[in-house]
XYZ file of C-alpha atoms in Angstrom:
420
model
C 140.614 42.534 126.484
C 142.197 44.373 123.542
C 145.425 44.556 125.245
C 145.476 40.644 125.575
C 144.356 40.329 121.978
C 147.234 42.864 120.753
C 149.516 40.708 122.841
C 148.574 37.699 121.370
C 148.866 38.941 117.865
C 152.584 40.439 118.663
C 153.458 36.865 119.996
C 152.190 34.766 117.126
C 153.809 37.417 114.689
C 157.283 36.922 116.711
C 156.852 33.330 116.382
C 156.376 33.063 112.696
C 159.527 35.325 112.290
C 161.700 33.023 114.684
C 160.091 29.980 112.915
C 160.962 31.309 109.289
C 164.644 30.165 108.971
C 163.490 26.400 110.015
C 160.044 26.280 108.425
C 159.066 26.990 104.703
C 155.294 27.919 105.529
C 156.695 30.401 108.256
C 159.305 31.791 105.618
C 156.744 32.219 102.962
C 154.488 34.021 105.309
C 157.287 36.229 106.690
C 158.389 37.274 103.270
C 154.531 37.821 102.171
C 154.082 40.110 105.365
C 157.266 42.001 104.427
C 156.411 42.810 100.925
C 152.592 43.174 101.236
C 152.180 46.833 100.482
C 154.204 46.531 97.268
C 151.257 45.030 95.595
C 149.403 48.359 95.864
C 149.879 51.286 93.667
C 150.812 54.349 94.895
C 147.619 56.147 93.806
C 144.192 54.777 95.011
C 143.645 51.817 92.618
C 143.360 54.143 89.612
C 140.433 56.009 91.120
C 138.344 53.003 90.976
C 136.017 51.541 93.521
C 137.574 48.742 95.715
C 135.847 45.457 96.936
C 137.843 43.583 99.336
C 137.823 39.892 99.814
C 139.712 38.198 102.660
C 140.324 34.422 102.803
C 142.100 32.366 105.460
C 143.345 29.575 103.066
C 142.648 27.744 99.883
C 139.527 26.116 101.452
C 138.087 29.627 102.288
C 138.896 30.898 98.863
C 136.984 28.163 97.225
C 133.881 29.496 99.211
C 134.682 32.912 98.211
C 135.262 32.408 94.591
C 131.522 31.918 93.555
C 130.779 35.306 95.445
C 133.968 37.304 93.779
C 133.180 36.205 90.368
C 129.371 37.073 90.671
C 130.396 40.411 92.304
C 132.678 41.167 89.564
C 130.083 40.339 87.049
C 127.580 42.949 88.525
C 130.194 45.448 89.438
C 132.717 45.582 86.689
C 133.777 49.044 87.830
C 135.207 47.780 91.092
C 138.679 46.704 91.666
C 138.898 43.297 93.282
C 141.408 42.950 96.185
C 141.925 39.531 97.634
C 144.017 38.709 100.581
C 145.308 35.532 102.449
C 146.428 34.751 105.572
C 148.082 31.260 104.830
C 150.843 30.496 102.311
C 148.535 27.304 101.206
C 146.100 29.745 99.832
C 148.203 32.672 98.569
C 150.890 30.453 96.865
C 148.411 28.448 94.827
C 146.046 31.493 93.942
C 148.572 34.372 93.814
C 147.747 34.639 89.980
C 144.041 34.381 90.371
C 142.852 36.387 87.351
C 139.650 37.639 88.799
C 141.308 39.725 91.496
C 143.360 42.881 90.551
C 145.531 42.578 93.536
C 146.331 39.444 95.655
C 148.575 39.720 98.654
C 149.155 38.418 102.105
C 147.052 40.015 105.186
C 149.774 41.307 107.413
C 149.393 40.721 111.262
C 146.341 42.285 112.700
C 147.778 45.230 114.284
C 146.313 48.855 114.518
C 148.968 50.203 112.559
C 148.725 47.523 109.726
C 145.014 48.054 109.734
C 145.439 52.042 109.212
C 148.097 51.228 106.449
C 145.973 48.782 104.672
C 142.799 51.120 104.589
C 145.070 53.897 103.324
C 146.383 51.799 100.458
C 143.109 50.131 99.706
C 140.308 52.433 100.240
C 137.870 49.614 100.479
C 134.064 50.487 99.343
C 133.042 46.994 100.706
C 134.558 44.133 102.624
C 134.008 40.405 102.665
C 135.299 37.975 105.041
C 134.665 34.228 104.910
C 133.617 31.508 107.326
C 135.578 32.443 110.544
C 138.333 34.478 110.013
C 138.058 37.353 112.788
C 140.531 39.913 112.750
C 139.234 42.709 115.029
C 141.780 45.538 114.394
C 140.854 45.180 110.770
C 137.260 45.199 111.510
C 137.229 48.126 113.605
C 139.187 50.051 110.967
C 136.323 49.266 108.377
C 133.725 50.181 110.941
C 135.624 53.577 111.406
C 135.330 54.033 107.502
C 131.730 53.029 107.677
C 132.678 50.432 105.093
C 129.928 47.921 104.717
C 131.416 44.539 105.833
C 129.880 41.169 105.391
C 130.844 37.673 106.710
C 129.474 34.844 104.669
C 129.406 30.820 104.743
C 129.817 31.332 108.703
C 129.431 28.484 111.167
C 129.167 29.394 115.011
C 129.757 26.869 117.629
C 128.845 26.996 121.404
C 132.555 26.300 122.092
C 133.613 29.502 120.403
C 134.899 32.217 122.560
C 132.056 34.625 121.455
C 129.621 32.502 123.656
C 131.916 32.177 126.901
C 131.494 34.289 130.042
C 134.937 35.883 129.190
C 133.735 36.697 125.273
C 131.796 39.938 125.808
C 134.489 42.038 124.128
C 134.845 39.407 121.130
C 130.997 39.148 120.732
C 130.752 43.266 120.552
C 133.325 42.972 117.750
C 130.796 41.081 115.444
C 128.731 44.122 115.517
C 131.334 45.531 112.937
C 129.428 43.403 110.431
C 126.658 44.718 108.361
C 125.283 41.261 108.006
C 126.434 37.843 108.737
C 125.630 34.600 106.251
C 125.449 31.368 108.265
C 125.363 28.062 107.098
C 122.712 26.590 109.656
C 119.855 27.408 112.196
C 122.306 26.901 115.390
C 124.439 29.651 114.234
C 121.304 32.122 114.052
C 120.462 30.992 117.518
C 123.868 31.477 118.978
C 124.377 35.003 117.541
C 120.850 36.150 118.644
C 121.726 34.803 121.928
C 124.378 37.437 122.312
C 122.168 40.098 120.796
C 123.351 39.963 117.224
C 120.230 40.208 114.836
C 121.636 41.161 111.511
C 122.164 37.452 110.322
C 120.263 34.845 108.002
C 120.844 31.406 106.837
C 122.234 31.435 103.255
C 124.010 28.151 103.217
C 127.383 27.209 101.991
C 128.956 28.686 98.938
C 131.075 25.645 98.340
C 127.962 23.899 96.981
C 127.818 26.560 94.293
C 131.548 26.128 93.653
C 131.874 22.445 93.213
C 128.711 22.777 90.946
C 130.538 25.042 88.802
C 133.847 22.775 88.872
C 131.417 19.761 87.971
C 130.219 21.513 85.040
C 133.515 22.400 83.890
C 135.195 19.129 84.605
C 137.957 17.981 82.332
C 138.051 14.622 80.598
C 141.254 12.447 80.788
C 141.667 10.092 77.888
C 144.657 8.220 79.641
C 142.586 7.672 82.579
C 139.593 6.323 80.698
C 141.763 3.888 78.780
C 143.184 2.768 82.163
C 139.602 2.177 83.563
C 138.229 0.570 80.178
C 140.884 -2.073 80.542
C 140.215 -2.599 76.917
C 136.640 -3.421 77.410
C 133.607 -1.642 76.152
C 132.604 -0.445 79.692
C 134.647 1.128 82.382
C 135.642 -1.251 85.498
C 133.897 -0.177 88.817
C 136.116 2.303 90.115
C 137.128 3.374 93.814
C 138.661 6.949 93.884
C 140.565 7.922 96.963
C 141.125 11.497 97.421
C 143.514 13.185 99.504
C 144.410 9.961 101.217
C 147.004 9.328 104.002
C 148.900 6.222 105.021
C 146.060 4.991 107.442
C 143.502 5.434 104.624
C 145.829 3.569 102.255
C 146.260 0.747 104.493
C 142.600 0.248 105.012
C 141.765 0.552 101.397
C 144.465 -2.328 100.579
C 142.643 -4.460 103.274
C 139.620 -4.056 101.238
C 141.174 -4.798 98.114
C 142.635 -7.838 99.376
C 139.413 -9.357 100.105
C 137.402 -8.080 97.076
C 138.075 -10.619 94.363
C 135.871 -9.020 91.452
C 137.228 -6.804 88.750
C 137.842 -3.130 90.149
C 140.056 -0.244 89.680
C 141.503 2.041 92.327
C 142.569 5.544 91.633
C 144.662 6.990 94.713
C 145.192 10.883 94.750
C 147.345 11.053 97.773
C 147.388 14.379 99.858
C 151.193 14.366 99.871
C 152.880 13.780 96.625
C 156.315 13.498 97.747
C 158.322 10.813 96.180
C 159.047 8.753 99.501
C 155.048 8.642 99.951
C 154.548 7.575 96.215
C 157.202 4.757 96.824
C 155.524 3.573 99.978
C 151.981 3.364 98.068
C 153.753 1.236 95.678
C 155.211 -0.946 98.012
C 152.069 -1.513 99.766
C 150.084 -2.217 96.862
C 153.052 -3.952 94.989
C 155.043 -2.091 92.264
C 153.748 -4.661 89.623
C 149.816 -3.552 90.432
C 150.651 0.162 90.304
C 151.126 2.798 87.557
C 151.629 6.499 88.072
C 149.676 9.071 86.103
C 152.900 10.644 84.762
C 153.769 7.187 83.388
C 150.232 6.788 81.419
C 150.902 10.230 79.680
C 154.288 9.450 78.258
C 154.384 9.486 74.414
C 155.797 6.123 74.318
C 153.752 4.770 77.614
C 153.392 0.833 77.338
C 149.924 -0.134 76.581
C 150.016 -2.788 79.160
C 150.049 -0.232 81.837
C 146.397 0.097 81.239
C 146.193 -3.526 82.685
C 147.284 -2.456 86.312
C 144.924 -2.314 89.029
C 145.952 0.896 90.770
C 146.558 4.406 89.172
C 148.211 6.862 91.727
C 147.929 10.601 90.815
C 151.259 11.950 91.338
C 150.508 15.762 90.611
C 148.034 18.283 92.010
C 144.805 19.705 90.424
C 143.246 16.887 88.934
C 141.095 15.612 91.940
C 138.218 17.649 91.448
C 137.547 16.422 87.687
C 138.610 12.884 87.954
C 135.852 12.255 90.536
C 133.350 12.230 87.475
C 135.072 8.672 87.081
C 134.403 7.306 90.341
C 131.800 4.512 91.223
C 132.644 5.178 95.025
C 134.596 7.948 96.644
C 136.789 7.658 99.632
C 137.679 10.891 101.349
C 140.893 11.014 103.372
C 141.934 12.476 106.563
C 139.536 10.742 108.732
C 142.303 9.263 110.738
C 144.108 12.544 111.191
C 143.174 16.052 111.818
C 139.992 15.606 109.878
C 138.690 14.706 106.416
C 139.123 16.594 103.412
C 136.277 17.977 100.737
C 133.469 15.572 100.383
C 131.487 17.738 98.106
C 133.667 17.481 95.342
C 132.937 13.753 94.987
C 129.219 14.095 96.097
C 128.157 16.391 93.386
C 129.099 13.592 90.785
C 126.281 11.389 92.611
C 128.843 8.801 93.983
C 128.560 7.723 97.652
C 131.301 8.810 99.677
C 133.185 7.000 102.634
C 135.604 8.200 105.221
C 137.217 7.694 108.468
C 135.785 8.727 112.196
C 137.207 12.171 112.326
C 134.618 13.980 110.405
C 132.056 15.403 113.172
C 133.268 18.964 112.652
C 132.308 19.002 109.164
C 128.507 19.831 108.713
C 128.339 18.639 105.192
C 129.938 15.062 106.297
C 127.235 14.584 109.051
C 124.334 15.618 106.631
C 125.676 13.215 104.001
C 125.687 10.553 106.666
C 122.190 11.284 107.849
C 120.605 11.198 104.575
C 122.336 7.832 103.899
C 124.673 9.497 101.195
C 127.698 8.482 102.857
C 129.214 6.106 105.437
C 131.962 6.294 108.251
C 134.162 3.395 109.782
C 136.654 3.042 112.350
C 138.084 -0.477 111.446
C 139.210 -1.660 108.055
C 136.651 -4.535 108.426
C 133.821 -2.164 108.322
C 135.272 -0.385 105.460
C 135.389 -3.667 103.392
C 131.739 -4.294 104.502
C 130.484 -0.806 103.230
C 132.345 -0.743 99.883
C 131.127 -4.293 99.442
C 127.738 -3.607 99.917
C 127.719 -0.579 97.811
C 129.641 -2.324 94.836
C 127.593 -5.816 95.006
C 124.046 -4.462 95.885
C 122.644 -2.364 93.175
C 119.786 -1.232 95.143
C 122.040 0.177 98.123
C 124.218 1.540 95.617
C 121.219 3.485 93.832
C 119.830 4.615 97.059
C 123.159 6.155 98.242
C 123.963 7.688 94.685
C 120.316 9.447 94.554
C 121.010 10.566 98.054
C 124.047 12.317 97.331
C 122.427 14.025 94.044
C 119.408 15.322 95.960
C 121.631 16.566 98.998
C 123.681 18.527 96.657
C 120.792 20.018 94.474
C 118.951 21.093 97.865
C 122.065 23.033 98.981
C 122.712 25.082 95.758
C 121.986 28.793 95.726
C 123.932 30.327 98.734
C 125.684 32.810 96.352
C 122.430 34.087 94.880
C 121.205 34.553 98.512
C 123.970 36.474 99.533
C 124.262 38.698 96.529
C 120.390 39.412 96.815
C 120.569 40.674 100.397
C 123.828 42.715 99.458
C 122.220 44.376 96.556
C 118.758 45.068 98.619
C 116.848 42.818 96.028
């Protein structure tokens, strides 16, 4: 099985290199692989102890961030090395100031694993959620480096639990402890004789709570929402929206006659997509955020109904202005982050492709969220929340309770690691 694993890694690496001239993501990855070792000093990180955190992409980084920052507070003597697999994580967080070194993780070959250990000399290592690299894990085990996996979720469909998965399951023994999100994961692990596991929860709850406490205010958005009135108008915020989401929301807006403001933060902010949104909702009804913040912006822009966020980085803070949040992606590969909205106590709604996201299922179960498949169902849900105060209050309070009861994963993880 090791031979097949190594072969798969080689084929994947070759595929990335072949695709690099034609694909921006592959090009960035190849460049990162070529220069990853340049990020390390020639001497052993100035003689300091080293904590290694590996995250696959930006979402996993957000899960790791509370643990990174808490560990750094407890152990300022450690150097922090942060590695990424995906350009979507590295390119955004390559200047993260809580890590001493940030670089790509090169392909998981024995040679790269040996070289990384020689350069980094990790004294402790952390992996997040489901990024399993077996040559790196075995290299850490040979060094007797305490290695942890946190915010993990295991499912019966994973190869660990298949008849052919014995070799993969054995590799999990490289972890000193695995912190999982739910009871099902514990049962699955114990079913393959891995007992060093416990339920700690999902560190994303701690992260979004921190984000909410530090949420920025945006006077230009507040002016847009007030529309000259003393109180802001009811506001629907659609985060990380895609064209199917935007079309279904337009169907709702056409049928809802009461005063309402809509803020769209599309997942893709290419000019072609922004123009598509303006055409869908009517250019005269739309204003871009970049127009609102112009020094000579026309005050009449605040009278428009639809605000399009044409930049990256604001969404997690502007959910504070939402009466209701719509989470995009449910008609594609899967919905985006629901927790960033739920932390503010606003009910959330999303399309049908949500089942692989535990938090989305749980939000529905506690009546803090609803899903839909047809535009008329979305209209019915949003209208009910906007026009029925009791229905809205029930969903809003359910959001707050759900978020409160799921905080604390970071503290649980750190306590176990520190032996407290």
